[in-house]
Amino acid sequence: MRVLVTGSAGFIGSHVVEALTESGHDVAGLDLRSGQDVRDDAVLDRLLPGVEAVVHQAAKVGLGVDVADLPDYTSVNAYGTAVLLAAMARHDVRRLVLASSMVVYGEGAYDCPRHGRVRPGPRLAGDLARGLFEPRCPGCDSPVTSATIGEDAPLDPRNAYATTKLAQEHLAANWARETGGTAVALRYHNVYGPRMPRDTPYSGVAAIFRSALEAGRAPKVFEDGRQRRDFVHVRDVARANLAALAGGTPGSVTAYNVASGEPHTIGEMATALAAARGGPEPVVTGDHRFGDVRHIVASPDRATKELGFQAAIAFPEGMKEFANAPLA
């Protein structure tokens, strides 16, 4: 299959290109690093003839710093996707695999003894300042227990990145309905691995910890370090993209969690990286970043049942490799 990968030189995109090529696909790449902008119709009209599927990885990533980031996120992620989809329609490209994200969910799923499954709202600044990090039931203010979140959960994007990733999914749904195309949205959980971008205000926590250790600094763990996430290796994510090329339903967009199914705390991740590099040990600061979610744990069952995808790289193995892997 002739496949166009946008963001082909990026962290995830470069691994996707490798996985597709190794599986025998004919891969074309588009990446801003080589002067090719997904918002440029001329570039798309040159690359799309003969393409049978697009794997759309190009995006402005990270949570953003403040509202000044809104125009860039909207331009790259939302407008860029709209331009791409319009070009795909012009060239009768009928299959899309979209890099979405767990951030579209907002806070994770929780169970209350009294009210059952609940979705707490954003945590209050005053509570965070007092070290009260756990969400509580929005109905009775009781403690809640973290639960796995499935693809049909209500969506609640809480920052510019999350809002524009959800916009991409909606745009893909519009395109699929109007063209009869097939769209698969892969909601990545916490991706890590070789070639991850170094420590920037837009980096994921894994890269921030890894960069600190490389510089001989102790990783600084926010809150109490007990925030739960699902860390999934980038090569597994690439395999999910490969599987998604055969998934989905014409005329619609289907979303899948891409996750390991084995959650760990932020503190556990920092400790594993520090141990693999020989220290220094992480420091739990008690600091917080307003807008962060407490726990988000994925159910990967739909991807397993419908795409035949299961993560293969276990947390200990992946963290040992990542601790000394090259960063971008």
CSV table of N, CA and C in Angstrom, one decimal, residues 104-255:
chain,number,residue,atom,x,y,z
A,104,VAL,N,-8.0,14.0,25.3
A,104,VAL,CA,-9.4,14.4,25.0
A,104,VAL,C,-10.3,14.0,26.1
A,105,TYR,N,-9.9,13.1,27.0
A,105,TYR,CA,-10.8,12.6,28.1
A,105,TYR,C,-10.9,13.6,29.2
A,106,GLY,N,-9.8,14.5,29.4
A,106,GLY,CA,-9.7,15.3,30.6
A,106,GLY,C,-9.3,14.4,31.8
A,107,GLU,N,-10.0,14.5,32.9
A,107,GLU,CA,-9.7,13.7,34.0
A,107,GLU,C,-10.1,12.2,33.7
A,108,GLY,N,-9.5,11.3,34.4
A,108,GLY,CA,-9.9,9.9,34.1
A,108,GLY,C,-11.2,9.5,34.7
A,109,ALA,N,-11.5,8.2,34.7
A,109,ALA,CA,-12.7,7.6,35.2
A,109,ALA,C,-12.5,7.3,36.7
A,110,TYR,N,-13.6,7.4,37.5
A,110,TYR,CA,-13.5,7.1,38.9
A,110,TYR,C,-14.8,6.5,39.3
A,111,ASP,N,-14.7,5.7,40.4
A,111,ASP,CA,-15.9,5.1,41.0
A,111,ASP,C,-16.1,5.6,42.4
A,112,CYS,N,-17.4,6.0,42.7
A,112,CYS,CA,-17.8,6.4,44.0
A,112,CYS,C,-18.7,5.3,44.6
A,113,PRO,N,-18.5,5.0,45.9
A,113,PRO,CA,-19.3,4.0,46.6
A,113,PRO,C,-20.8,4.3,46.5
A,114,ARG,N,-21.1,5.6,46.5
A,114,ARG,CA,-22.5,5.9,46.5
A,114,ARG,C,-23.1,6.2,45.1
A,115,HIS,N,-22.3,6.8,44.2
A,115,HIS,CA,-22.9,7.3,42.9
A,115,HIS,C,-22.3,6.4,41.7
A,116,GLY,N,-21.5,5.4,42.0
A,116,GLY,CA,-21.0,4.6,40.9
A,116,GLY,C,-20.0,5.4,40.1
A,117,ARG,N,-20.0,5.2,38.8
A,117,ARG,CA,-19.0,5.8,37.9
A,117,ARG,C,-19.2,7.3,37.8
A,118,VAL,N,-18.2,8.1,38.1
A,118,VAL,CA,-18.3,9.5,38.1
A,118,VAL,C,-17.1,10.1,37.3
A,119,ARG,N,-17.3,11.4,36.9
A,119,ARG,CA,-16.2,12.1,36.3
A,119,ARG,C,-16.0,13.4,37.0
A,120,PRO,N,-15.0,13.5,37.9
A,120,PRO,CA,-14.8,14.7,38.6
A,120,PRO,C,-14.4,15.9,37.7
A,121,GLY,N,-14.7,17.1,38.1
A,121,GLY,CA,-14.3,18.3,37.4
A,121,GLY,C,-12.8,18.6,37.7
A,122,PRO,N,-12.3,19.7,37.1
A,122,PRO,CA,-10.9,20.1,37.4
A,122,PRO,C,-10.7,20.3,38.9
A,123,ARG,N,-9.6,19.9,39.4
A,123,ARG,CA,-9.3,20.1,40.8
A,123,ARG,C,-9.1,21.5,41.2
A,124,LEU,N,-9.5,21.9,42.4
A,124,LEU,CA,-9.4,23.3,42.8
A,124,LEU,C,-8.0,23.7,43.2
A,125,ALA,N,-7.7,24.9,42.8
A,125,ALA,CA,-6.3,25.5,43.1
A,125,ALA,C,-6.0,25.4,44.6
A,126,GLY,N,-7.0,25.7,45.4
A,126,GLY,CA,-6.8,25.7,46.9
A,126,GLY,C,-6.5,24.4,47.4
A,127,ASP,N,-7.2,23.4,46.9
A,127,ASP,CA,-7.0,22.0,47.3
A,127,ASP,C,-5.5,21.6,46.9
A,128,LEU,N,-5.1,21.9,45.7
A,128,LEU,CA,-3.8,21.5,45.3
A,128,LEU,C,-2.7,22.2,46.1
A,129,ALA,N,-3.0,23.4,46.5
A,129,ALA,CA,-2.0,24.1,47.3
A,129,ALA,C,-1.8,23.5,48.7
A,130,ARG,N,-2.9,22.9,49.2
A,130,ARG,CA,-2.9,22.3,50.5
A,130,ARG,C,-2.4,20.8,50.4
A,131,GLY,N,-2.1,20.3,49.2
A,131,GLY,CA,-1.6,19.0,49.1
A,131,GLY,C,-2.7,18.0,49.0
A,132,LEU,N,-3.9,18.4,48.7
A,132,LEU,CA,-5.1,17.5,48.5
A,132,LEU,C,-5.2,17.2,47.0
A,133,PHE,N,-4.6,16.2,46.6
A,133,PHE,CA,-4.4,15.9,45.2
A,133,PHE,C,-5.5,15.0,44.6
A,134,GLU,N,-6.1,14.2,45.4
A,134,GLU,CA,-7.1,13.2,44.9
A,134,GLU,C,-8.4,13.9,44.6
A,135,PRO,N,-9.0,13.6,43.4
A,135,PRO,CA,-10.3,14.1,43.1
A,135,PRO,C,-11.3,13.5,44.1
A,136,ARG,N,-12.5,14.1,44.1
A,136,ARG,CA,-13.6,13.6,45.0
A,136,ARG,C,-14.8,13.6,44.2
A,137,CYS,N,-15.8,12.8,44.7
A,137,CYS,CA,-17.1,12.7,43.9
A,137,CYS,C,-17.8,14.0,43.7
A,138,PRO,N,-18.1,14.4,42.5
A,138,PRO,CA,-18.8,15.6,42.3
A,138,PRO,C,-20.2,15.6,42.9
A,139,GLY,N,-20.8,14.5,43.2
A,139,GLY,CA,-22.1,14.4,43.8
A,139,GLY,C,-22.2,14.5,45.3
A,140,CYS,N,-21.2,13.9,46.0
A,140,CYS,CA,-21.2,13.8,47.5
A,140,CYS,C,-19.9,14.2,48.1
A,141,ASP,N,-18.9,14.5,47.4
A,141,ASP,CA,-17.6,14.9,47.9
A,141,ASP,C,-16.9,13.8,48.6
A,142,SER,N,-17.3,12.6,48.3
A,142,SER,CA,-16.6,11.4,49.0
A,142,SER,C,-15.3,11.0,48.2
A,143,PRO,N,-14.4,10.3,48.8
A,143,PRO,CA,-13.2,9.8,48.1
A,143,PRO,C,-13.7,8.9,47.0
A,144,VAL,N,-13.0,8.9,45.9
A,144,VAL,CA,-13.3,8.0,44.7
A,144,VAL,C,-12.1,7.1,44.4
A,145,THR,N,-12.3,6.1,43.7
A,145,THR,CA,-11.3,5.1,43.3
A,145,THR,C,-11.1,5.2,41.8
A,146,SER,N,-9.8,5.3,41.3
A,146,SER,CA,-9.5,5.4,39.9
A,146,SER,C,-9.9,4.1,39.2
A,147,ALA,N,-10.5,4.3,38.0
A,147,ALA,CA,-11.0,3.2,37.2
A,147,ALA,C,-10.4,3.3,35.7
A,148,THR,N,-10.5,2.2,35.0
A,148,THR,CA,-10.1,2.3,33.6
A,148,THR,C,-11.1,3.1,32.7
A,149,ILE,N,-10.6,3.8,31.7
A,149,ILE,CA,-11.4,4.6,30.9
A,149,ILE,C,-11.5,4.0,29.5
A,150,GLY,N,-12.7,3.9,29.0
A,150,GLY,CA,-12.9,3.3,27.6
A,150,GLY,C,-13.2,4.4,26.6
A,151,GLU,N,-13.2,4.1,25.4
A,151,GLU,CA,-13.3,5.1,24.3
A,151,GLU,C,-14.7,5.8,24.3
A,152,ASP,N,-15.7,5.2,24.9
A,152,ASP,CA,-17.0,5.8,24.9
A,152,ASP,C,-17.3,6.7,26.1
A,153,ALA,N,-16.3,7.0,26.9
A,153,ALA,CA,-16.4,7.9,28.0
A,153,ALA,C,-16.6,9.3,27.5
A,154,PRO,N,-17.3,10.1,28.3
A,154,PRO,CA,-17.5,11.5,27.9
A,154,PRO,C,-16.1,12.2,27.7
A,155,LEU,N,-16.1,13.1,26.8
A,155,LEU,CA,-14.8,13.8,26.5
A,155,LEU,C,-14.8,15.2,27.1
A,156,ASP,N,-13.7,15.6,27.6
A,156,ASP,CA,-13.6,16.8,28.4
A,156,ASP,C,-12.2,17.5,28.2
A,157,PRO,N,-11.9,18.0,27.0
A,157,PRO,CA,-10.5,18.5,26.8
A,157,PRO,C,-10.3,19.8,27.6
A,158,ARG,N,-9.1,19.9,28.2
A,158,ARG,CA,-8.9,21.0,29.2
A,158,ARG,C,-7.7,21.9,28.9
A,159,ASN,N,-7.2,21.8,27.7
A,159,ASN,CA,-6.1,22.7,27.3
A,159,ASN,C,-6.1,22.8,25.8
A,160,ALA,N,-5.3,23.7,25.3
A,160,ALA,CA,-5.3,24.0,23.8
A,160,ALA,C,-5.0,22.7,23.0
A,161,TYR,N,-4.0,21.9,23.5
A,161,TYR,CA,-3.6,20.7,22.8
A,161,TYR,C,-4.8,19.8,22.8
A,162,ALA,N,-5.4,19.5,23.9
A,162,ALA,CA,-6.5,18.6,24.0
A,162,ALA,C,-7.7,19.0,23.1
A,163,THR,N,-8.0,20.3,23.2
A,163,THR,CA,-9.1,20.8,22.4
A,163,THR,C,-8.9,20.6,20.9
A,164,THR,N,-7.7,20.9,20.4
A,164,THR,CA,-7.4,20.7,19.0
A,164,THR,C,-7.3,19.3,18.6
A,165,LYS,N,-6.9,18.4,19.5
A,165,LYS,CA,-6.9,16.9,19.1
A,165,LYS,C,-8.3,16.4,19.0
A,166,LEU,N,-9.2,16.9,19.8
A,166,LEU,CA,-10.6,16.5,19.7
A,166,LEU,C,-11.2,17.1,18.4
A,167,ALA,N,-10.8,18.3,18.1
A,167,ALA,CA,-11.2,19.0,16.8
A,167,ALA,C,-10.8,18.1,15.6
A,168,GLN,N,-9.6,17.6,15.7
A,168,GLN,CA,-9.1,16.7,14.6
A,168,GLN,C,-10.0,15.5,14.5
A,169,GLU,N,-10.4,14.9,15.6
A,169,GLU,CA,-11.3,13.7,15.5
A,169,GLU,C,-12.7,14.1,14.8
A,170,HIS,N,-13.2,15.3,15.2
A,170,HIS,CA,-14.5,15.8,14.7
A,170,HIS,C,-14.3,16.0,13.2
A,171,LEU,N,-13.2,16.7,12.8
A,171,LEU,CA,-13.0,16.9,11.4
A,171,LEU,C,-12.9,15.6,10.6
A,172,ALA,N,-12.2,14.7,11.2
A,172,ALA,CA,-12.1,13.4,10.5
A,172,ALA,C,-13.4,12.7,10.3
A,173,ALA,N,-14.3,12.9,11.3
A,173,ALA,CA,-15.7,12.3,11.2
A,173,ALA,C,-16.4,13.0,10.1
A,174,ASN,N,-16.3,14.3,10.0
A,174,ASN,CA,-16.9,15.1,8.9
A,174,ASN,C,-16.5,14.5,7.5
A,175,TRP,N,-15.1,14.4,7.4
A,175,TRP,CA,-14.6,13.9,6.1
A,175,TRP,C,-15.1,12.5,5.8
A,176,ALA,N,-15.1,11.6,6.8
A,176,ALA,CA,-15.5,10.2,6.6
A,176,ALA,C,-17.0,10.2,6.1
A,177,ARG,N,-17.8,11.0,6.8
A,177,ARG,CA,-19.3,10.9,6.4
A,177,ARG,C,-19.5,11.4,5.0
A,178,GLU,N,-18.8,12.5,4.6
A,178,GLU,CA,-19.0,13.1,3.3
A,178,GLU,C,-18.4,12.4,2.2
A,179,THR,N,-17.3,11.6,2.4
A,179,THR,CA,-16.6,11.0,1.3
A,179,THR,C,-16.7,9.5,1.4
A,180,GLY,N,-17.3,8.9,2.4
A,180,GLY,CA,-17.3,7.5,2.6
A,180,GLY,C,-16.0,6.9,3.0
A,181,GLY,N,-15.1,7.7,3.4
A,181,GLY,CA,-13.7,7.3,3.8
A,181,GLY,C,-13.8,6.6,5.2
A,182,THR,N,-12.7,6.0,5.5
A,182,THR,CA,-12.5,5.2,6.8
A,182,THR,C,-11.5,5.9,7.6
A,183,ALA,N,-11.9,6.3,8.8
A,183,ALA,CA,-10.9,7.1,9.7
A,183,ALA,C,-10.8,6.3,11.0
A,184,VAL,N,-9.6,6.1,11.5
A,184,VAL,CA,-9.3,5.5,12.8
A,184,VAL,C,-8.5,6.6,13.6
A,185,ALA,N,-9.0,6.9,14.8
A,185,ALA,CA,-8.3,7.8,15.7
A,185,ALA,C,-7.6,7.0,16.8
A,186,LEU,N,-6.3,7.1,16.9
A,186,LEU,CA,-5.6,6.4,17.9
A,186,LEU,C,-5.3,7.3,19.1
A,187,ARG,N,-5.9,7.1,20.2
A,187,ARG,CA,-5.7,7.9,21.4
A,187,ARG,C,-4.5,7.4,22.1
A,188,TYR,N,-3.4,8.0,21.8
A,188,TYR,CA,-2.2,7.6,22.5
A,188,TYR,C,-2.2,8.0,24.0
A,189,HIS,N,-1.7,7.1,24.8
A,189,HIS,CA,-1.5,7.4,26.2
A,189,HIS,C,0.0,7.9,26.3
A,190,ASN,N,0.6,7.7,27.4
A,190,ASN,CA,1.9,8.3,27.6
A,190,ASN,C,3.0,7.6,26.9
A,191,VAL,N,3.3,8.1,25.7
A,191,VAL,CA,4.3,7.5,24.8
A,191,VAL,C,5.7,7.9,25.2
A,192,TYR,N,6.6,6.9,25.2
A,192,TYR,CA,8.0,7.2,25.5
A,192,TYR,C,8.9,6.3,24.7
A,193,GLY,N,10.2,6.6,24.6
A,193,GLY,CA,11.1,5.8,23.9
A,193,GLY,C,12.2,6.6,23.2
A,194,PRO,N,13.0,5.9,22.4
A,194,PRO,CA,14.1,6.5,21.7
A,194,PRO,C,13.6,7.6,20.8
A,195,ARG,N,14.4,8.7,20.7
A,195,ARG,CA,14.1,9.9,19.8
A,195,ARG,C,13.1,10.8,20.4
A,196,MET,N,12.7,10.6,21.6
A,196,MET,CA,11.7,11.5,22.3
A,196,MET,C,12.4,12.9,22.4
A,197,PRO,N,11.6,13.9,22.2
A,197,PRO,CA,12.2,15.3,22.3
A,197,PRO,C,12.7,15.6,23.7
A,198,ARG,N,13.8,16.3,23.7
A,198,ARG,CA,14.4,16.7,25.0
A,198,ARG,C,13.5,17.6,25.8
A,199,ASP,N,13.9,17.9,27.0
A,199,ASP,CA,13.2,18.7,27.9
A,199,ASP,C,12.9,20.1,27.4
A,200,THR,N,11.6,20.4,27.1
A,200,THR,CA,11.1,21.7,26.7
A,200,THR,C,9.8,21.9,27.5
A,201,PRO,N,9.2,23.2,27.4
A,201,PRO,CA,8.0,23.4,28.1
A,201,PRO,C,6.8,22.5,27.5
A,202,TYR,N,7.1,21.9,26.3
A,202,TYR,CA,6.0,21.1,25.7
A,202,TYR,C,6.3,19.6,25.8
A,203,SER,N,7.4,19.2,26.5
A,203,SER,CA,7.8,17.8,26.6
A,203,SER,C,6.9,17.1,27.5
A,204,GLY,N,6.8,15.8,27.3
A,204,GLY,CA,6.1,14.9,28.2
A,204,GLY,C,7.0,14.7,29.4
A,205,VAL,N,6.4,14.1,30.5
A,205,VAL,CA,7.1,14.0,31.8
A,205,VAL,C,8.3,13.0,31.6
A,206,ALA,N,8.1,12.0,30.8
A,206,ALA,CA,9.2,11.0,30.6
A,206,ALA,C,10.5,11.7,30.1
A,207,ALA,N,10.3,12.6,29.1
A,207,ALA,CA,11.4,13.3,28.5
A,207,ALA,C,12.1,14.2,29.5
A,208,ILE,N,11.2,14.9,30.3
A,208,ILE,CA,11.7,15.8,31.3
A,208,ILE,C,12.6,15.1,32.4
A,209,PHE,N,12.1,13.9,32.9
A,209,PHE,CA,12.9,13.2,33.8
A,209,PHE,C,14.2,12.6,33.2
A,210,ARG,N,14.1,12.2,32.0
A,210,ARG,CA,15.2,11.6,31.3
A,210,ARG,C,16.3,12.7,31.0
A,211,SER,N,15.9,13.9,30.7
A,211,SER,CA,16.8,15.0,30.4
A,211,SER,C,17.5,15.4,31.7
A,212,ALA,N,16.7,15.4,32.8
A,212,ALA,CA,17.3,15.7,34.1
A,212,ALA,C,18.4,14.7,34.5
A,213,LEU,N,18.1,13.5,34.4
A,213,LEU,CA,19.1,12.4,34.7
A,213,LEU,C,20.3,12.5,33.8
A,214,GLU,N,20.2,12.8,32.6
A,214,GLU,CA,21.3,12.9,31.7
A,214,GLU,C,22.2,14.1,32.1
A,215,ALA,N,21.6,15.1,32.7
A,215,ALA,CA,22.4,16.3,33.1
A,215,ALA,C,22.9,16.1,34.6
A,216,GLY,N,22.6,14.9,35.2
A,216,GLY,CA,23.1,14.7,36.5
A,216,GLY,C,22.2,15.2,37.6
A,217,ARG,N,21.0,15.7,37.2
A,217,ARG,CA,20.0,16.2,38.2
A,217,ARG,C,19.0,15.2,38.6
A,218,ALA,N,18.5,15.3,39.8
A,218,ALA,CA,17.4,14.5,40.3
A,218,ALA,C,16.1,14.8,39.6
A,219,PRO,N,15.4,13.9,39.1
A,219,PRO,CA,14.0,14.2,38.5
A,219,PRO,C,13.1,14.7,39.6
A,220,LYS,N,12.4,15.8,39.3
A,220,LYS,CA,11.5,16.4,40.2
A,220,LYS,C,10.1,16.0,40.0
A,221,VAL,N,9.6,15.2,40.9
A,221,VAL,CA,8.2,14.6,40.7
A,221,VAL,C,7.2,15.5,41.4
A,222,PHE,N,6.2,16.0,40.6
A,222,PHE,CA,5.2,16.8,41.2
A,222,PHE,C,4.2,16.0,42.0
A,223,GLU,N,3.4,16.8,42.8
A,223,GLU,CA,2.4,16.3,43.7
A,223,GLU,C,3.1,15.3,44.6
A,224,ASP,N,2.5,14.1,44.8
A,224,ASP,CA,3.1,13.1,45.7
A,224,ASP,C,3.7,11.9,44.9
A,225,GLY,N,3.7,12.1,43.6
A,225,GLY,CA,4.2,11.0,42.8
A,225,GLY,C,3.3,9.8,42.5
A,226,ARG,N,2.1,9.9,43.1
A,226,ARG,CA,1.2,8.7,43.0
A,226,ARG,C,0.2,8.8,41.8
A,227,GLN,N,0.4,9.8,41.0
A,227,GLN,CA,-0.5,10.0,39.8
A,227,GLN,C,-0.3,8.7,38.9
A,228,ARG,N,-1.4,8.2,38.4
A,228,ARG,CA,-1.3,6.9,37.6
A,228,ARG,C,-1.5,7.3,36.2
A,229,ARG,N,-0.6,6.7,35.4
A,229,ARG,CA,-0.6,6.8,33.9
A,229,ARG,C,-0.4,5.5,33.3
A,230,ASP,N,-0.6,5.4,32.0
A,230,ASP,CA,-0.3,4.2,31.2
A,230,ASP,C,0.9,4.6,30.2
A,231,PHE,N,2.0,4.0,30.5
A,231,PHE,CA,3.2,4.4,29.6
A,231,PHE,C,3.3,3.3,28.6
A,232,VAL,N,3.3,3.7,27.3
A,232,VAL,CA,3.4,2.8,26.2
A,232,VAL,C,4.6,3.2,25.3
A,233,HIS,N,5.3,2.1,24.9
A,233,HIS,CA,6.6,2.3,24.2
A,233,HIS,C,6.2,2.8,22.7
A,234,VAL,N,7.1,3.6,22.2
A,234,VAL,CA,6.9,4.2,20.9
A,234,VAL,C,6.8,3.1,19.8
A,235,ARG,N,7.6,2.0,19.9
A,235,ARG,CA,7.6,1.0,18.9
A,235,ARG,C,6.2,0.3,18.9
A,236,ASP,N,5.6,0.1,20.1
A,236,ASP,CA,4.3,-0.4,20.2
A,236,ASP,C,3.3,0.5,19.5
A,237,VAL,N,3.4,1.8,19.7
A,237,VAL,CA,2.6,2.8,19.1
A,237,VAL,C,2.7,2.7,17.6
A,238,ALA,N,3.9,2.5,17.1
A,238,ALA,CA,4.1,2.3,15.6
A,238,ALA,C,3.3,1.1,15.1
A,239,ARG,N,3.4,0.0,15.9
A,239,ARG,CA,2.7,-1.2,15.5
A,239,ARG,C,1.2,-1.0,15.5
A,240,ALA,N,0.7,-0.1,16.4
A,240,ALA,CA,-0.8,0.2,16.5
A,240,ALA,C,-1.2,0.9,15.2
A,241,ASN,N,-0.3,1.8,14.7
A,241,ASN,CA,-0.6,2.5,13.5
A,241,ASN,C,-0.7,1.5,12.3
A,242,LEU,N,0.2,0.6,12.3
A,242,LEU,CA,0.2,-0.4,11.2
A,242,LEU,C,-1.1,-1.3,11.3
A,243,ALA,N,-1.5,-1.7,12.5
A,243,ALA,CA,-2.7,-2.4,12.6
A,243,ALA,C,-4.0,-1.6,12.2
A,244,ALA,N,-3.9,-0.3,12.5
A,244,ALA,CA,-5.1,0.6,12.2
A,244,ALA,C,-5.3,0.7,10.7
A,245,LEU,N,-4.3,0.5,9.9
A,245,LEU,CA,-4.6,0.6,8.4
A,245,LEU,C,-5.6,-0.4,7.9
A,246,ALA,N,-5.9,-1.5,8.7
A,246,ALA,CA,-6.9,-2.4,8.3
A,246,ALA,C,-8.1,-2.3,9.1
A,247,GLY,N,-8.2,-1.3,10.0
A,247,GLY,CA,-9.4,-1.2,10.8
A,247,GLY,C,-10.3,-0.1,10.4
A,248,GLY,N,-11.3,0.1,11.3
A,248,GLY,CA,-12.3,1.1,11.0
A,248,GLY,C,-13.5,0.7,10.2
A,249,THR,N,-14.4,1.6,10.0
A,249,THR,CA,-15.7,1.4,9.3
A,249,THR,C,-15.9,2.5,8.3
A,250,PRO,N,-16.1,2.2,7.0
A,250,PRO,CA,-16.3,3.3,6.0
A,250,PRO,C,-17.5,4.3,6.5
A,251,GLY,N,-17.2,5.5,6.3
A,251,GLY,CA,-18.2,6.6,6.6
A,251,GLY,C,-18.2,7.0,8.0
A,252,SER,N,-17.2,6.6,8.8
A,252,SER,CA,-17.1,7.0,10.2
A,252,SER,C,-15.7,7.0,10.7
A,253,VAL,N,-15.6,7.6,11.9
A,253,VAL,CA,-14.3,7.6,12.6
A,253,VAL,C,-14.4,6.7,13.9
A,254,THR,N,-13.5,5.8,14.1
A,254,THR,CA,-13.5,4.9,15.2
A,254,THR,C,-12.3,5.2,16.1
A,255,ALA,N,-12.5,5.4,17.4
A,255,ALA,CA,-11.4,5.7,18.3
A,255,ALA,C,-10.9,4.5,19.0
